[in-house]
Each structure stands twice: as structure tokens, then as C-alpha cells.
XYZ file of C-alpha atoms in Angstrom:
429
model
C -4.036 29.907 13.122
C -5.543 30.056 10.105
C -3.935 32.526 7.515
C -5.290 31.511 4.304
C -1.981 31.092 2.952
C -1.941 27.825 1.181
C 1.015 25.307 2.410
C 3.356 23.604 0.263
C 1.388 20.812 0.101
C -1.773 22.268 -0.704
C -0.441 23.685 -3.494
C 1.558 20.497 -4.399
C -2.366 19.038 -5.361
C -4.139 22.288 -6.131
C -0.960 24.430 -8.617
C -0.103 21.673 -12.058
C 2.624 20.407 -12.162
C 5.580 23.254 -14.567
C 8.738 23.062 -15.780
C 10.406 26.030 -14.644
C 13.024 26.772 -17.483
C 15.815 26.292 -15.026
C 14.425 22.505 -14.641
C 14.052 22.529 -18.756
C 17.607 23.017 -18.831
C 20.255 20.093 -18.991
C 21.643 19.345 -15.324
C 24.604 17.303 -14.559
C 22.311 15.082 -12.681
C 19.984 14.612 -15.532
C 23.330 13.825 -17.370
C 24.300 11.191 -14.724
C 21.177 9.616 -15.035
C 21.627 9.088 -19.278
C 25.240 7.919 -18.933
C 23.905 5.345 -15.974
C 20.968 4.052 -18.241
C 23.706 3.881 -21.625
C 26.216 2.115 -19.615
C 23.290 -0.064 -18.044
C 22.178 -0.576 -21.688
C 25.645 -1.871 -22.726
C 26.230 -4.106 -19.843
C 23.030 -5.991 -21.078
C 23.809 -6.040 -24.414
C 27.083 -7.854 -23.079
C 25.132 -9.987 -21.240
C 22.721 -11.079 -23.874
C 25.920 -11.573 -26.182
C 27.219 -13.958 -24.199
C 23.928 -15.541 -23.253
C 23.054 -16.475 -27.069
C 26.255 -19.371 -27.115
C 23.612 -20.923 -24.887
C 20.492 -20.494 -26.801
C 18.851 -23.649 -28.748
C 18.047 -23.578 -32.551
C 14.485 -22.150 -33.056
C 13.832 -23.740 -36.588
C 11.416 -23.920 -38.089
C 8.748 -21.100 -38.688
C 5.535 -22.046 -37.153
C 2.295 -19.688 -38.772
C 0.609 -23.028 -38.485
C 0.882 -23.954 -34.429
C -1.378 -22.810 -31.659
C -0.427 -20.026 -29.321
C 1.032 -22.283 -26.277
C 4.211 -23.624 -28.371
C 6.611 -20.956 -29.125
C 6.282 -18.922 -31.355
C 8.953 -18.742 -34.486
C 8.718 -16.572 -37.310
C 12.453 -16.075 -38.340
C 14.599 -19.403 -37.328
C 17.720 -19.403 -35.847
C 20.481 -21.833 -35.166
C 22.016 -22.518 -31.931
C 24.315 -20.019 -30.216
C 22.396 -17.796 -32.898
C 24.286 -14.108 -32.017
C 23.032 -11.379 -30.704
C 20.934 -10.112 -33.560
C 18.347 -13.366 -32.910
C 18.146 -13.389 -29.247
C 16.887 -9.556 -29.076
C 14.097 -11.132 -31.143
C 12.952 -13.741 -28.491
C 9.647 -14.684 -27.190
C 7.409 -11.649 -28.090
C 9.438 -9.973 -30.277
C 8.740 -13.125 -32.798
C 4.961 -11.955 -32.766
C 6.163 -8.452 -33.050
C 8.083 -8.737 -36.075
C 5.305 -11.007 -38.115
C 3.331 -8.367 -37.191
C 5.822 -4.859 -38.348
C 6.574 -7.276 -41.488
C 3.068 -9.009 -42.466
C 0.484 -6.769 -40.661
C -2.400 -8.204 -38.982
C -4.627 -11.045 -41.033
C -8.420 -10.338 -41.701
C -10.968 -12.415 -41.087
C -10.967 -14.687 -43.973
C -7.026 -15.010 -44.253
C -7.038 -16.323 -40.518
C -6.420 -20.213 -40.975
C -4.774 -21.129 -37.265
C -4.900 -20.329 -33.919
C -1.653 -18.008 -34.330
C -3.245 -16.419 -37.015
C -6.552 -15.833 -34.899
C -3.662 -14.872 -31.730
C -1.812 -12.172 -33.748
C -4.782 -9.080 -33.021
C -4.072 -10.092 -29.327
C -0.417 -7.435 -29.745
C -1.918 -4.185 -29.460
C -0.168 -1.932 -32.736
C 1.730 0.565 -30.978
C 5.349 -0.605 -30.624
C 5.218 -3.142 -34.041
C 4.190 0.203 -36.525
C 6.851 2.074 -34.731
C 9.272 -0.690 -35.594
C 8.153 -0.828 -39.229
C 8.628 2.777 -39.333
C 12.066 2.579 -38.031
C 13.193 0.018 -39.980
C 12.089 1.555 -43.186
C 13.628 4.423 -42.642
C 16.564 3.050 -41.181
C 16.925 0.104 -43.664
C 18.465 -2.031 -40.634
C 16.623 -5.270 -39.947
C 13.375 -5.318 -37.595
C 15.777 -6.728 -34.636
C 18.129 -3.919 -34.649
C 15.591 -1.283 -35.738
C 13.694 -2.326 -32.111
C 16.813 -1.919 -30.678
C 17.344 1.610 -31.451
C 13.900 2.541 -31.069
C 13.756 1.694 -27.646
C 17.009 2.883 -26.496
C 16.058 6.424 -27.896
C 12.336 5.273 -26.290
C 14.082 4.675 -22.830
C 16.262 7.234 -22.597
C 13.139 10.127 -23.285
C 11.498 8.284 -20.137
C 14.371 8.662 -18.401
C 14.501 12.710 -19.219
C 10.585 13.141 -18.749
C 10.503 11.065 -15.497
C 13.682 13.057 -13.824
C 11.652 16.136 -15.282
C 8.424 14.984 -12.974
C 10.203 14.210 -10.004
C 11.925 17.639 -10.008
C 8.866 19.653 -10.786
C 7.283 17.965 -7.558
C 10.187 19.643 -5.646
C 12.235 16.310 -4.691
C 16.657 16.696 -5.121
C 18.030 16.813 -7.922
C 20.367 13.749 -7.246
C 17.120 12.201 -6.089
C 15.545 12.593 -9.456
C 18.347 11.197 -10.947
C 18.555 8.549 -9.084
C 14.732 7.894 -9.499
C 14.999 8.032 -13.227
C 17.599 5.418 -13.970
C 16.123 3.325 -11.694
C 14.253 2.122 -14.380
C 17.205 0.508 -16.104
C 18.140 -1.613 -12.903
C 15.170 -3.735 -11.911
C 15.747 -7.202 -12.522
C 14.274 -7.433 -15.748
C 14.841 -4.343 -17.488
C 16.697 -5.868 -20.156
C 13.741 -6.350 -21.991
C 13.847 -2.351 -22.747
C 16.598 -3.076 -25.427
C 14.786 -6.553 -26.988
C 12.317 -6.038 -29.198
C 9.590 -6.145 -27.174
C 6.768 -3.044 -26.367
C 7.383 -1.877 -22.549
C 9.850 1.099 -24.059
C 6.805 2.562 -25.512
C 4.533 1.444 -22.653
C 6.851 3.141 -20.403
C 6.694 6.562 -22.239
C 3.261 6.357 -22.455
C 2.999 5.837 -19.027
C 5.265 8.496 -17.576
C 3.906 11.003 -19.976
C 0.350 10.666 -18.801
C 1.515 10.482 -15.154
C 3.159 14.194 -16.105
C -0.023 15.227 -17.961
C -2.272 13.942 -14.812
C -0.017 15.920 -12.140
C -0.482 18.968 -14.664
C -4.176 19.194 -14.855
C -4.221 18.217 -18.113
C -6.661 15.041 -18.204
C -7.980 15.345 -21.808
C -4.174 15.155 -23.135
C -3.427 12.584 -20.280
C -6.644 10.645 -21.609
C -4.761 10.232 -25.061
C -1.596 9.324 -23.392
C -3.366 6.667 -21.786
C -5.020 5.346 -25.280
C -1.532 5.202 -26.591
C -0.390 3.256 -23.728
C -3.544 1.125 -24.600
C -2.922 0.516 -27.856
C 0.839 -0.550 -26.679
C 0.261 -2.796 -23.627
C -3.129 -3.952 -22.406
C -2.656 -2.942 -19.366
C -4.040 1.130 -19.104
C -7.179 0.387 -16.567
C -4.933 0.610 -14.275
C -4.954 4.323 -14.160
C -8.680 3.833 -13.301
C -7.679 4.200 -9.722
C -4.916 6.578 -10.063
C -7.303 8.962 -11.180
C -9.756 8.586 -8.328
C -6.924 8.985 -5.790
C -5.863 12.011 -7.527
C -9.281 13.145 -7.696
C -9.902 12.312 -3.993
C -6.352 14.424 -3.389
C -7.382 17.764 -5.238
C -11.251 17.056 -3.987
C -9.496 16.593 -0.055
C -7.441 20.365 -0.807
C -10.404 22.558 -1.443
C -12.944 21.393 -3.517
C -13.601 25.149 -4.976
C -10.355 25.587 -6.441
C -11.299 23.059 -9.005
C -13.498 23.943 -11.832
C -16.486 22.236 -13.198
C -14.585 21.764 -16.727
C -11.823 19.802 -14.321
C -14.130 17.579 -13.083
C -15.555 17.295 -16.654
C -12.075 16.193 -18.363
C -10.918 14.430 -15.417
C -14.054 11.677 -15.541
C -13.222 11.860 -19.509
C -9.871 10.274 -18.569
C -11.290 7.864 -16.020
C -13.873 6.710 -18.593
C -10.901 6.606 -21.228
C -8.971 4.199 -18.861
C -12.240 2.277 -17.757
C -12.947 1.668 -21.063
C -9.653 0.936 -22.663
C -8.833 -2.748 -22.383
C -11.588 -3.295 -25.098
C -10.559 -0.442 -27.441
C -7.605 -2.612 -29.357
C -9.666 -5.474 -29.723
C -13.114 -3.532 -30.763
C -10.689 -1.705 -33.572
C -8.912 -4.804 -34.596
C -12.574 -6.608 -34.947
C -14.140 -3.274 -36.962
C -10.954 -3.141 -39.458
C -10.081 -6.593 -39.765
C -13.118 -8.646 -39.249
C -13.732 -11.982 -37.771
C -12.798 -15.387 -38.618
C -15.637 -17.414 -39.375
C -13.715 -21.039 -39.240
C -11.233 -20.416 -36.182
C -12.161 -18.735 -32.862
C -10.852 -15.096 -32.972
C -8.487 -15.771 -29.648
C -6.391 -12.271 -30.250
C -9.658 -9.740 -30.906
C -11.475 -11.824 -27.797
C -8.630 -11.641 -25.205
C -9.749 -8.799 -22.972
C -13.296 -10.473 -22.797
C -11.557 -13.754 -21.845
C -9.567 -11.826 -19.170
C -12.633 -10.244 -17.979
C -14.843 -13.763 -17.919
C -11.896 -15.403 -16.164
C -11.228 -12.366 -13.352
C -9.758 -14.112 -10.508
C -8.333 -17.134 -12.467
C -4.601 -16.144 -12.090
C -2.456 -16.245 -8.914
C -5.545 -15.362 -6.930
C -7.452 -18.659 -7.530
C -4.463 -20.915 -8.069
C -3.085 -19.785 -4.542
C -6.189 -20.726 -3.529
C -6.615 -24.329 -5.339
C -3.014 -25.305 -4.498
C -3.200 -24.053 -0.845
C -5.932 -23.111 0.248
C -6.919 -19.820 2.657
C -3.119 -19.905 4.085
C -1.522 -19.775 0.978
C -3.558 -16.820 -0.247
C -2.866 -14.937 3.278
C 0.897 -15.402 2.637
C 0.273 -14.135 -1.275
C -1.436 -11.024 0.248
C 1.146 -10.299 2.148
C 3.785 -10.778 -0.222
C 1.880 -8.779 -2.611
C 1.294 -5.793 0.689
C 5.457 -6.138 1.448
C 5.881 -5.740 -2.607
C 4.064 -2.329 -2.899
C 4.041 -1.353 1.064
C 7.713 -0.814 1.213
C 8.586 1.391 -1.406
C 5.094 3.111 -0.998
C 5.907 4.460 2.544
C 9.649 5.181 1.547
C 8.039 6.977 -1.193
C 5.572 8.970 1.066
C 8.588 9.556 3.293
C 10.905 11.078 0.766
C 7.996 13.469 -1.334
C 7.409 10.637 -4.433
C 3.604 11.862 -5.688
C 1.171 9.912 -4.840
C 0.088 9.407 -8.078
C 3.363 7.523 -9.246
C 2.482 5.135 -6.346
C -0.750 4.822 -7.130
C -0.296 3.537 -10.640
C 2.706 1.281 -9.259
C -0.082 -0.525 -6.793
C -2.539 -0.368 -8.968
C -1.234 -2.186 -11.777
C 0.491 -5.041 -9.657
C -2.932 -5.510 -8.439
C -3.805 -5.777 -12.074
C -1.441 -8.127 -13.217
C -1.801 -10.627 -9.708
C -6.071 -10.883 -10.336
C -5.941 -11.584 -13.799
C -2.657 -12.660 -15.265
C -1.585 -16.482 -14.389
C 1.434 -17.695 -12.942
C 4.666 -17.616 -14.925
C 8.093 -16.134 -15.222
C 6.780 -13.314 -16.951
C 6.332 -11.422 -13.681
C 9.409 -9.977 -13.366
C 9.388 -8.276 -16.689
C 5.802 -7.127 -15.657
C 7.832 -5.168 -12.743
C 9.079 -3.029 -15.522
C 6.301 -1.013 -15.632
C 6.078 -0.332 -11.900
C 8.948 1.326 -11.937
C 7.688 4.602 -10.774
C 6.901 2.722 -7.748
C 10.186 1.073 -7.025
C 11.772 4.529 -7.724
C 12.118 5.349 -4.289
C 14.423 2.108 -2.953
C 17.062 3.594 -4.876
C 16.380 7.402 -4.891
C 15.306 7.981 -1.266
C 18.891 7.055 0.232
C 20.289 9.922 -2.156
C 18.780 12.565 0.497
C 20.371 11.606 3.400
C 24.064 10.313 2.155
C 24.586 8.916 4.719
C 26.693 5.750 4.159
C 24.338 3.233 5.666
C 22.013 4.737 3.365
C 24.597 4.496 0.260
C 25.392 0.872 1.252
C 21.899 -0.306 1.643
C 21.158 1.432 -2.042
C 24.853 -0.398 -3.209
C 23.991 -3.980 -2.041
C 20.013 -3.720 -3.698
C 22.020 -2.290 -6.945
C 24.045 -5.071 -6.947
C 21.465 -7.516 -6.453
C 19.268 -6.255 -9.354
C 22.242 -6.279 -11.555
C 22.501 -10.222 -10.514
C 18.848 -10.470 -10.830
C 19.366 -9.159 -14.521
C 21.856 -11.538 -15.451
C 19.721 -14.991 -14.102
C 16.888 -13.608 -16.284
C 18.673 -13.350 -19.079
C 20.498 -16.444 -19.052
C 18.153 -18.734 -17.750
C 14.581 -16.927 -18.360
C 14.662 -14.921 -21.752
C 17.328 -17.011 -23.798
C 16.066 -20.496 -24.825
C 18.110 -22.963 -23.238
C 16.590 -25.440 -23.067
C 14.859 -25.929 -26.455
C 11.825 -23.848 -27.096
C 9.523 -26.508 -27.035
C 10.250 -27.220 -22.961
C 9.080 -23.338 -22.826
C 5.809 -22.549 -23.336
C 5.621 -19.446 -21.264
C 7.165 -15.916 -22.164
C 9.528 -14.316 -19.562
């Protein structure tokens, strides 16, 4: 019988997304969910601390070497300490940058000069900021910044999952989840997926509130942090195809209007760092301008990473096994998010951006820390248990806890600290 009466999940897509003031208030769940992601925090400090009596000397600087050597911009001895090894890989890049800025065009005179414009700006000016008004060092100032970074995800993505109705244990749950997949100790190096992260979760919120002109400069920030904000390109369609699906009257023409904005936004924003970078700092005339021409490279190349070299080394088989590693990846937590009230949209960008990084990234360690950033997907392995209690439920959620915690410690021993010497690594975890 049809009464008019919208049901709860009508108005889940047609009624934004609010914070109720109850919700704005601190809950002992939200609490949990801090003191989980702290004591997370500490354990992998601990872990990195003990991990550095391993690490090989990094010595010396190299402004003069090509972008598939390590990098090194401050040198370290062996078993260097914990305030060099929070500085690995990327954060190297990130620190020449917060200290020296970007080169122009006529002061680029090596490929890592010409590489540098390839690090969007976001997460090395916050650093600089930091550490000038700090005065600690651009390692530790990182540090702090993203464990203040982290822990506002953790409050604004518990603050999402409530407002879509899901448990408050649930949301808790959901939110720390972001400290335990197997490598989210990069949140406390110096690298940028704290910032990307923030980004990310607040134009998810913005997006589930109707607000798509303020999402659309959420997503430019996350553009200007990682490369990686296209991404939301079909988020936005789903969610349009969602409210659309509802009743199409409900939404108004300005909607539609701000919503394509923030589509186009996203479309268009894997050449917005390097158009910006080319406009302020010009190009080199002498050495190709690698950094300012990555995205086009990417683009050119679409297809080249695990896609095609499944395929080379394989053949058809291989590249039916990848797609259905790829399907179990995103599948499983997608229908236990489904199952357990997890918006769609959250899913969406989790698929969406794996798909992303298996067409046009190439194959190396660094996949698990791209996981990082699906973490709104992989929310519900460890939430979704929470509603039941049952202890099946709490075991199965135990034993994958455990596992990531494991998973943590293997990347950081054997993956992010250099051991052997840097020179045998020439890809970033």
C-alpha cells in the first residue's frame, strides 16, 4: 500500500546527512575509539624503534641521482634511531620539499630536481608550518601533525557512520579501523596519507550532506595531497544514481548543478597539481620535467601496471585470477558493508580507488600502504561483528585484528626500514 510516507531508506538518500547535537557530543565509544588509535599509535612507534637497529646507513645526500635510486636528503647511519626512520622513503622528498620548496624551471639541473613537482604541496607546507611553529625538526613535526591529522579522521569518520544510523560501538569500531590495516603505520611517518585521509572522509561527509560545492573543495585538497581524487568520479555518479533512483523531484536543479561541479572537480583533478606547479614554477628547458608531466604519463601509459604485466607474465589466466583477487578484495567487505548499513558511498570510493591504483600504478610493495586509503571500505570486517556480539563474531574480528597487527610489524621491519641497503630498494613501500 502506498502511503506516501517515505521509508528509512528513502530518506537515508533523499534527508543530508546531520549531526544531531546528541551525536556532537563526546561518547564513550567515540572515546574508545581515540584511546584504541593512541595505543595503536604507540605500539608502532615501538615497533619502528626497534626496527631502526636494523636499518642500513643512508649516506650520502643525493640532489644529483635520478628518481629510481633512493632518494636521500638528510643521511643517516646505521641503526639510525627513531627520529631517521620516520623520515624514510617519501618522507626524504617531503622534507627537501617543507625545507627547500619546489625548484623553477631554470634551477632544475637533474632528474630529482625535475621529480620533486611530482609531491603534490599539501602535507610538505603543513609540515613547514608545523615545524616553524613548533621549532621541532621536520621528522618529529610530521609526526605530530599526523597524529593530531589521524585522530580528527577518526572523530569525523565515527561522526559519519553514526549520522547514517549504524551502533554506536559499530562506529567505533569502524573508525579505528583505520589504525589496524596492515600498513597503517605510515600515518605516524612522515609521509601525506594523514592528510589524504582527512580530506577524504571530510568530502565523503560533505557528499552524504548535500553539500557538493564544499565537497568539491575537499576533494581539491585531497588533490593537491595525493594524486589520487578521480576516484570520487564514480562515487559521485553512484550517489547521483542513488538520490536520482529515490525520487528524482526531491532534488533541485541547483543539486544537480553543484553535484556535476564536483564530478567535473574530481574528473579534472589529477592535472590540477601539475598545471599549477608548471604556471608558478615553469619548465625546465635542459631536463625533461618528469614531476609536472606525471599525470600525463599515467594517463599515456593507462593499463601499463598490474593489468598489462598480469597479462605479459601470464597471459588471459593470470589476469582472470587478478580479477578475482581484486572482486574477493572489495566484494567481501562490500556485501558485509551492505549487510550491516555502511553507505554506499564509503564503498564506492573504497572500490573505486583500488580500481584506480590496480590500472595504472605498477607492481610493488607499495600496495599495502595504498590500502590505507580504502579504509572506509575495510571498515566493515571489523565493525560489522560489533552488532551481533556474538562470540563467533568477536573471535572472527580477534583473529583478523591479530593478523593485521602481524601484518604491521612484517611491513615495518622488512618493507619500510632499509635493511638491506637502500640501493637493493628501488621501490617505496
Amino acid at each position: 500500500m502506498m502511503t506516501g510516507v517515505p521509508t528509512a531508506e528513502e530518506r537515508s538518500v533523499r534527508e543530508p546527512a546531520r549531526w544531531s547535537r546528541a551525536r556532537r557530543r563526546p561518547s564513550p565509544e567515540l572515546a574508545w575509539a581515540l584511546v584504541v588509535t593512541v595505543v595503536v599509535r604507540l605500539a608502532e612507534i615501538i615497533a619502528l624503534k626497534i626496527g631502526a637497529e636494523a636499518q642500513s646507513a643512508t649516506g650520502p645526500a643525493t640532489p644529483d641521482g635520478v628518481p629510481g635510486h633512493y632518494f636521500v636528503y638528510s643521511p643517516s647511519p646505521a641503526s639510525p634511531g627513531l627520529g631517521a626512520v620516520l623520515g624514510n622513503w617519501d618522507g626524504e622528498w617531503y622534507e627537501r620539499i617543507a625545507m627547500l620548496g619546489y625548484p623553477r624551471g631554470d634551477e632544475i639541473a637533474s632528474a630529482n630536481d625535475a621529480y620533486v613537482s611530482g609531491f603534490p604541496p599539501g602535507f610538505p607546507l603543513l609540515a613547514r608550518v608545523t615545524t616553524e611553529i613548533s621549532g621541532l625538526s621536520f621528522v618529529w613535526s610530521s609526526v605530530l601533525l599526523n597524529t593530531v591529522l589521524s585522530l580528527a579522521t577518526v572523530v569525523l569518520l565515527h561522526g559519519l557512520l553514526r549520522s547514517r544510523g549504524l551502533p554506536a560501538r559499530v562506529a567505533a569500531v569502524g573508525a579505528a579501523a583505520v589504525s589496524l590495516l596492515p600498513s597503517s603505520p605510515v600515518l605516524v611517518a612522515a609521509y601525506s596519507e594523514p592528510l589524504a585521509l582527512l580530506f577524504l572522509v571530510v568530502a565523503l561527509r560533505l557528499i552524504l550532506e548535500h553539500r557538493y560545492l564544499v565537497a568539491a573543495v575537499a576533494i581539491l585538497g585531497l588533490a593537491l595531497t595525493r594524486p589520487v581524487a578521480v576516484a570520487f568520479v564514480p562515487v559521485l555518479l553512484i550517489h547521483a544514481v542513488l538520490r536520482f533512483r529515490v525520487d528524482r523531484r526531491l532534488m533541485p536543479a541547483r543539486s544537480w548543478a553543484t553535484l556535476s561541479v564536483a564530478t567535473l572537480v574530481a574528473a579534472a583533478s589529477p592535472w590540477v597539481w601539475p598545471r599549477v606547479a608548471v604556471w608558478i614554477y615553469g619548465r625546465s628547458e635542459s631536463v625533461a620535467n618528469s614531476g609536472a608531466s606525471r599525470t600525463d604519463q599515467i594517463a599515456s601509459g593507462l593499463g601499463s601496471g598490474y593489468l598489462r604485466t598480469t597479462l605479459d607474465v601470464g597471459g588471459p589466466p593470470a589476469l582472470v585470477l587478478l580479477a578475482l583477487a581484486f572482486l574477493a578484495l572489495v566484494g567481501v567487505p562490500a556485501v558485509v558493508g551492505l549487510r550491516t548499513g555502511w553507505p554506499v558511498e564509503l564503498l564506492a570510493w573504497g572500490a573505486a580507488y583500488l580500481a584506480m591504483v590496480i590500472i595504472a600504478t605498477p607492481i610493488t610493495p607499495g600496495f599495502l600502504r595504498y590500502l590505507v586509503l580504502a579504509a572506509p571500505l575495510f571498515g566493515p570486517l571489523f565493525a560489522a561483528p560489533f552488532a551481533r556480539m556474538s562470540r563467533p563474531h568477536l573471535a572472527f574480528v580477534a583473529t583478523l585484528t591479530a593478523a593485521c597487527l602481524w601484518a604491521q610489524w612484517f611491513w615495518i621491519r622488512y618493507l619500510f626500514i632499509l635493511d638491506p641497503a637502500p640501493a637493493l630498494l628501488p621501490w617505496s613501500p
